[in-house]
Short mmCIF file of C-alpha atoms in Angstrom, two decimals:
data_model
loop_
_atom_site.label_atom_id
_atom_site.label_comp_id
_atom_site.label_asym_id
_atom_site.label_seq_id
_atom_site.Cartn_x
_atom_site.Cartn_y
_atom_site.Cartn_z
CA UNK C 234 199.42 91.71 127.55
CA UNK C 235 195.70 92.14 127.19
CA UNK C 236 193.49 94.17 129.49
CA UNK C 237 189.98 95.54 129.73
CA UNK C 238 189.12 99.20 129.33
CA UNK C 239 186.45 100.56 131.71
CA UNK C 240 185.47 97.03 132.60
CA UNK C 241 184.19 96.21 129.10
CA UNK C 242 185.56 93.49 126.89
CA UNK C 243 186.93 95.34 123.90
CA UNK C 244 189.48 94.70 121.22
CA UNK C 245 192.55 94.28 123.35
CA UNK C 246 196.12 95.32 122.63
CA UNK C 247 197.33 91.77 121.92
CA UNK C 248 194.38 91.22 119.57
CA UNK C 249 195.16 94.43 117.69
CA UNK C 250 198.82 93.46 117.34
CA UNK C 251 197.96 89.96 116.11
CA UNK C 252 195.46 91.42 113.62
CA UNK C 253 198.10 93.73 112.14
CA UNK C 254 200.64 90.92 112.11
CA UNK C 255 198.20 88.75 110.14
CA UNK C 256 197.78 91.59 107.61
CA UNK C 257 201.56 92.01 107.31
CA UNK C 258 201.93 88.27 106.75
CA UNK C 259 199.22 88.42 104.03
CA UNK C 260 196.88 86.19 106.03
CA UNK C 261 194.09 88.79 105.86
CA UNK C 262 193.04 90.70 102.78
CA UNK C 263 193.17 94.46 102.87
CA UNK C 264 190.04 96.10 101.49
CA UNK C 265 190.43 97.76 98.11
CA UNK C 266 188.64 100.83 99.47
CA UNK C 267 188.43 101.92 103.09
CA UNK C 268 186.23 104.64 104.54
CA UNK C 269 186.42 105.18 108.29
CA UNK C 270 182.88 106.55 108.49
CA UNK C 271 181.17 103.63 106.77
CA UNK C 272 183.61 100.81 107.57
CA UNK C 273 184.20 101.60 111.25
CA UNK C 274 181.66 104.08 112.60
CA UNK C 275 178.66 102.45 110.91
CA UNK C 276 179.85 98.98 111.91
CA UNK C 277 180.16 100.01 115.57
CA UNK C 278 176.64 101.49 115.36
CA UNK C 279 175.34 98.14 114.02
CA UNK C 280 177.13 96.21 116.79
CA UNK C 281 175.59 98.47 119.44
CA UNK C 282 172.14 98.22 117.89
CA UNK C 283 172.40 94.40 117.79
CA UNK C 284 173.53 94.34 121.44
CA UNK C 285 176.94 92.89 120.54
CA UNK C 286 178.79 96.00 121.75
CA UNK C 287 178.02 97.95 124.93
CA UNK C 288 176.55 101.39 124.33
CA UNK C 289 179.25 104.00 124.80
CA UNK C 290 179.39 107.55 123.47
CA UNK C 291 181.14 107.85 120.11
CA UNK C 292 181.56 111.55 120.80
CA UNK C 293 181.51 113.45 124.06
CA UNK C 294 182.28 117.16 124.14
CA UNK C 295 182.24 119.46 127.18
CA UNK C 296 182.96 123.19 127.07
CA UNK C 297 184.33 125.46 129.79
CA UNK C 298 180.82 126.23 131.06
CA UNK C 299 180.05 122.52 131.51
CA UNK C 300 177.70 122.24 128.52
CA UNK C 301 177.82 118.76 127.00
CA UNK C 302 177.17 117.24 123.63
CA UNK C 303 177.09 113.45 123.62
CA UNK C 304 176.41 111.37 120.48
CA UNK C 305 176.10 107.62 120.22
CA UNK C 306 177.68 105.83 117.27
CA UNK C 307 174.27 105.70 115.59
CA UNK C 308 173.70 109.44 116.15
CA UNK C 309 177.15 110.39 114.90
CA UNK C 310 176.63 108.18 111.84
CA UNK C 311 173.25 109.73 111.08
CA UNK C 312 174.46 113.31 111.64
CA UNK C 313 177.56 112.74 109.51
CA UNK C 314 175.41 111.38 106.64
CA UNK C 315 173.23 114.50 106.85
CA UNK C 316 176.30 116.75 106.95
CA UNK C 317 177.81 114.91 103.95
CA UNK C 318 174.53 115.52 102.11
CA UNK C 319 174.76 119.24 102.93
CA UNK C 320 178.30 119.33 101.54
CA UNK C 321 177.46 117.42 98.36
CA UNK C 322 173.97 118.86 97.87
CA UNK C 323 173.68 122.49 98.96
CA UNK C 324 177.42 123.19 98.64
CA UNK C 325 177.76 121.26 95.36
CA UNK C 326 180.93 119.43 96.38
CA UNK C 327 182.15 116.17 94.89
CA UNK C 328 184.62 113.47 95.89
CA UNK C 329 188.12 114.97 95.89
CA UNK C 330 186.99 118.59 96.27
CA UNK C 331 188.69 120.58 99.00
CA UNK C 332 187.03 122.35 101.93
CA UNK C 333 188.64 124.70 104.42
CA UNK C 334 187.16 124.70 107.93
CA UNK C 335 188.14 127.68 110.05
CA UNK C 336 186.37 126.76 113.26
CA UNK C 337 187.06 126.51 116.95
CA UNK C 338 186.90 122.93 118.25
CA UNK C 339 183.13 122.83 118.60
CA UNK C 340 181.13 119.64 117.94
CA UNK C 341 180.45 120.71 114.35
CA UNK C 342 184.21 120.67 113.70
CA UNK C 343 184.35 116.93 114.43
CA UNK C 344 181.10 116.35 112.58
CA UNK C 345 182.56 118.00 109.47
CA UNK C 346 185.63 115.76 109.75
CA UNK C 347 183.53 112.61 109.66
CA UNK C 348 181.19 114.01 106.97
CA UNK C 349 184.15 114.81 104.72
CA UNK C 350 185.57 111.30 105.23
CA UNK C 351 182.17 109.82 104.38
CA UNK C 352 181.81 111.90 101.19
CA UNK C 353 185.43 111.64 100.06
CA UNK C 354 185.91 115.39 100.41
CA UNK C 355 189.33 116.67 101.47
CA UNK C 356 189.08 118.67 104.70
CA UNK C 357 191.70 121.32 105.34
CA UNK C 358 191.39 122.27 109.02
CA UNK C 359 192.27 125.78 110.06
CA UNK C 360 192.52 127.14 113.56
CA UNK C 361 190.42 130.10 114.61
CA UNK C 362 193.71 131.97 115.13
CA UNK C 363 194.41 132.27 111.40
CA UNK C 364 194.81 135.80 110.09
CA UNK C 365 193.11 137.07 106.93
CA UNK C 366 196.44 136.65 105.11
CA UNK C 367 196.70 133.02 106.31
CA UNK C 368 193.16 132.26 105.13
CA UNK C 369 193.75 133.91 101.76
CA UNK C 370 196.92 131.88 101.21
CA UNK C 371 195.20 128.61 102.11
CA UNK C 372 192.25 129.34 99.83
CA UNK C 373 194.51 130.03 96.86
CA UNK C 374 197.05 127.25 97.47
CA UNK C 375 194.41 124.59 98.06
CA UNK C 376 191.93 125.72 95.41
CA UNK C 377 189.22 125.04 97.99
CA UNK C 378 185.67 125.13 96.65
CA UNK C 379 184.04 125.70 100.04
CA UNK C 380 184.88 127.43 103.28
CA UNK C 381 183.24 126.63 106.60
CA UNK C 382 183.43 129.00 109.55
CA UNK C 383 181.51 130.29 112.54
CA UNK C 384 179.40 133.42 112.65
CA UNK C 385 182.01 135.12 114.86
CA UNK C 386 184.91 134.34 112.48
CA UNK C 387 182.97 135.08 109.26
CA UNK C 388 183.92 138.80 109.07
CA UNK C 389 187.65 137.97 108.98
CA UNK C 390 187.02 135.25 106.39
CA UNK C 391 184.82 137.51 104.26
CA UNK C 392 187.56 140.13 104.01
CA UNK C 393 189.65 137.83 101.78
CA UNK C 394 186.94 136.13 99.74
CA UNK C 395 186.85 138.56 96.78
CA UNK C 396 190.30 137.32 95.71
CA UNK C 397 189.35 133.64 95.85
CA UNK C 398 188.66 132.42 92.32
CA UNK C 399 187.90 128.76 93.14
CA UNK C 400 185.43 129.23 96.02
CA UNK C 401 181.88 128.14 95.15
CA UNK C 402 180.14 128.05 98.54
CA UNK C 403 180.39 129.46 102.04
CA UNK C 404 178.96 127.54 104.97
CA UNK C 405 178.23 129.17 108.31
CA UNK C 406 178.19 127.10 111.51
CA UNK C 407 176.39 128.78 114.37
CA UNK C 408 173.21 130.60 115.23
CA UNK C 409 173.70 133.72 113.11
CA UNK C 410 173.17 134.36 109.43
CA UNK C 411 175.01 136.38 106.79
CA UNK C 412 174.17 137.42 103.26
CA UNK C 413 175.60 134.99 100.73
CA UNK C 414 176.31 132.27 103.29
CA UNK C 415 174.53 128.94 103.69
CA UNK C 416 173.48 128.12 107.26
CA UNK C 417 174.65 124.64 108.26
CA UNK C 418 172.17 124.18 111.12
CA UNK C 419 169.20 125.03 108.87
CA UNK C 420 170.42 122.73 106.09
CA UNK C 421 171.19 119.88 108.48
#
């Protein structure tokens, strides 16, 4: 059964099912390469810009104090391209490189997810509850070339960095600064 979501005509459940059925029956070609950021996010931004899709937030974040961050599809696309450029430029990362993000679920966490998808970089998410031992293990096991964290979590992360032989760059998300760390906000 098909239905509308928030009163807007969108891709409905029955349409989604029939689309997947047509793929399974080889009636539609699967793309050789698929990138969510460019194939979905950028397409939705184009549809909104052309007036063929109603403008809805692509991202809407609210914290406990009621502060909001709201990005349209176009804004999220633009910001994720800039973030991907930070990762590939300033951090020197290439397609297939691994990045560990030890961040609370702030908007930059989601932005990094999309930026990594866009650039073909493997994101290894880590909760802010990881201990120094956990972080050290993940750095060594993954051979991550970059670590991303907040200014409040950086001291715990820094305590294990001397033993990390693969790490090339450290990216700080937040308002503060630290010696030897790149500041994401400034680079963005």
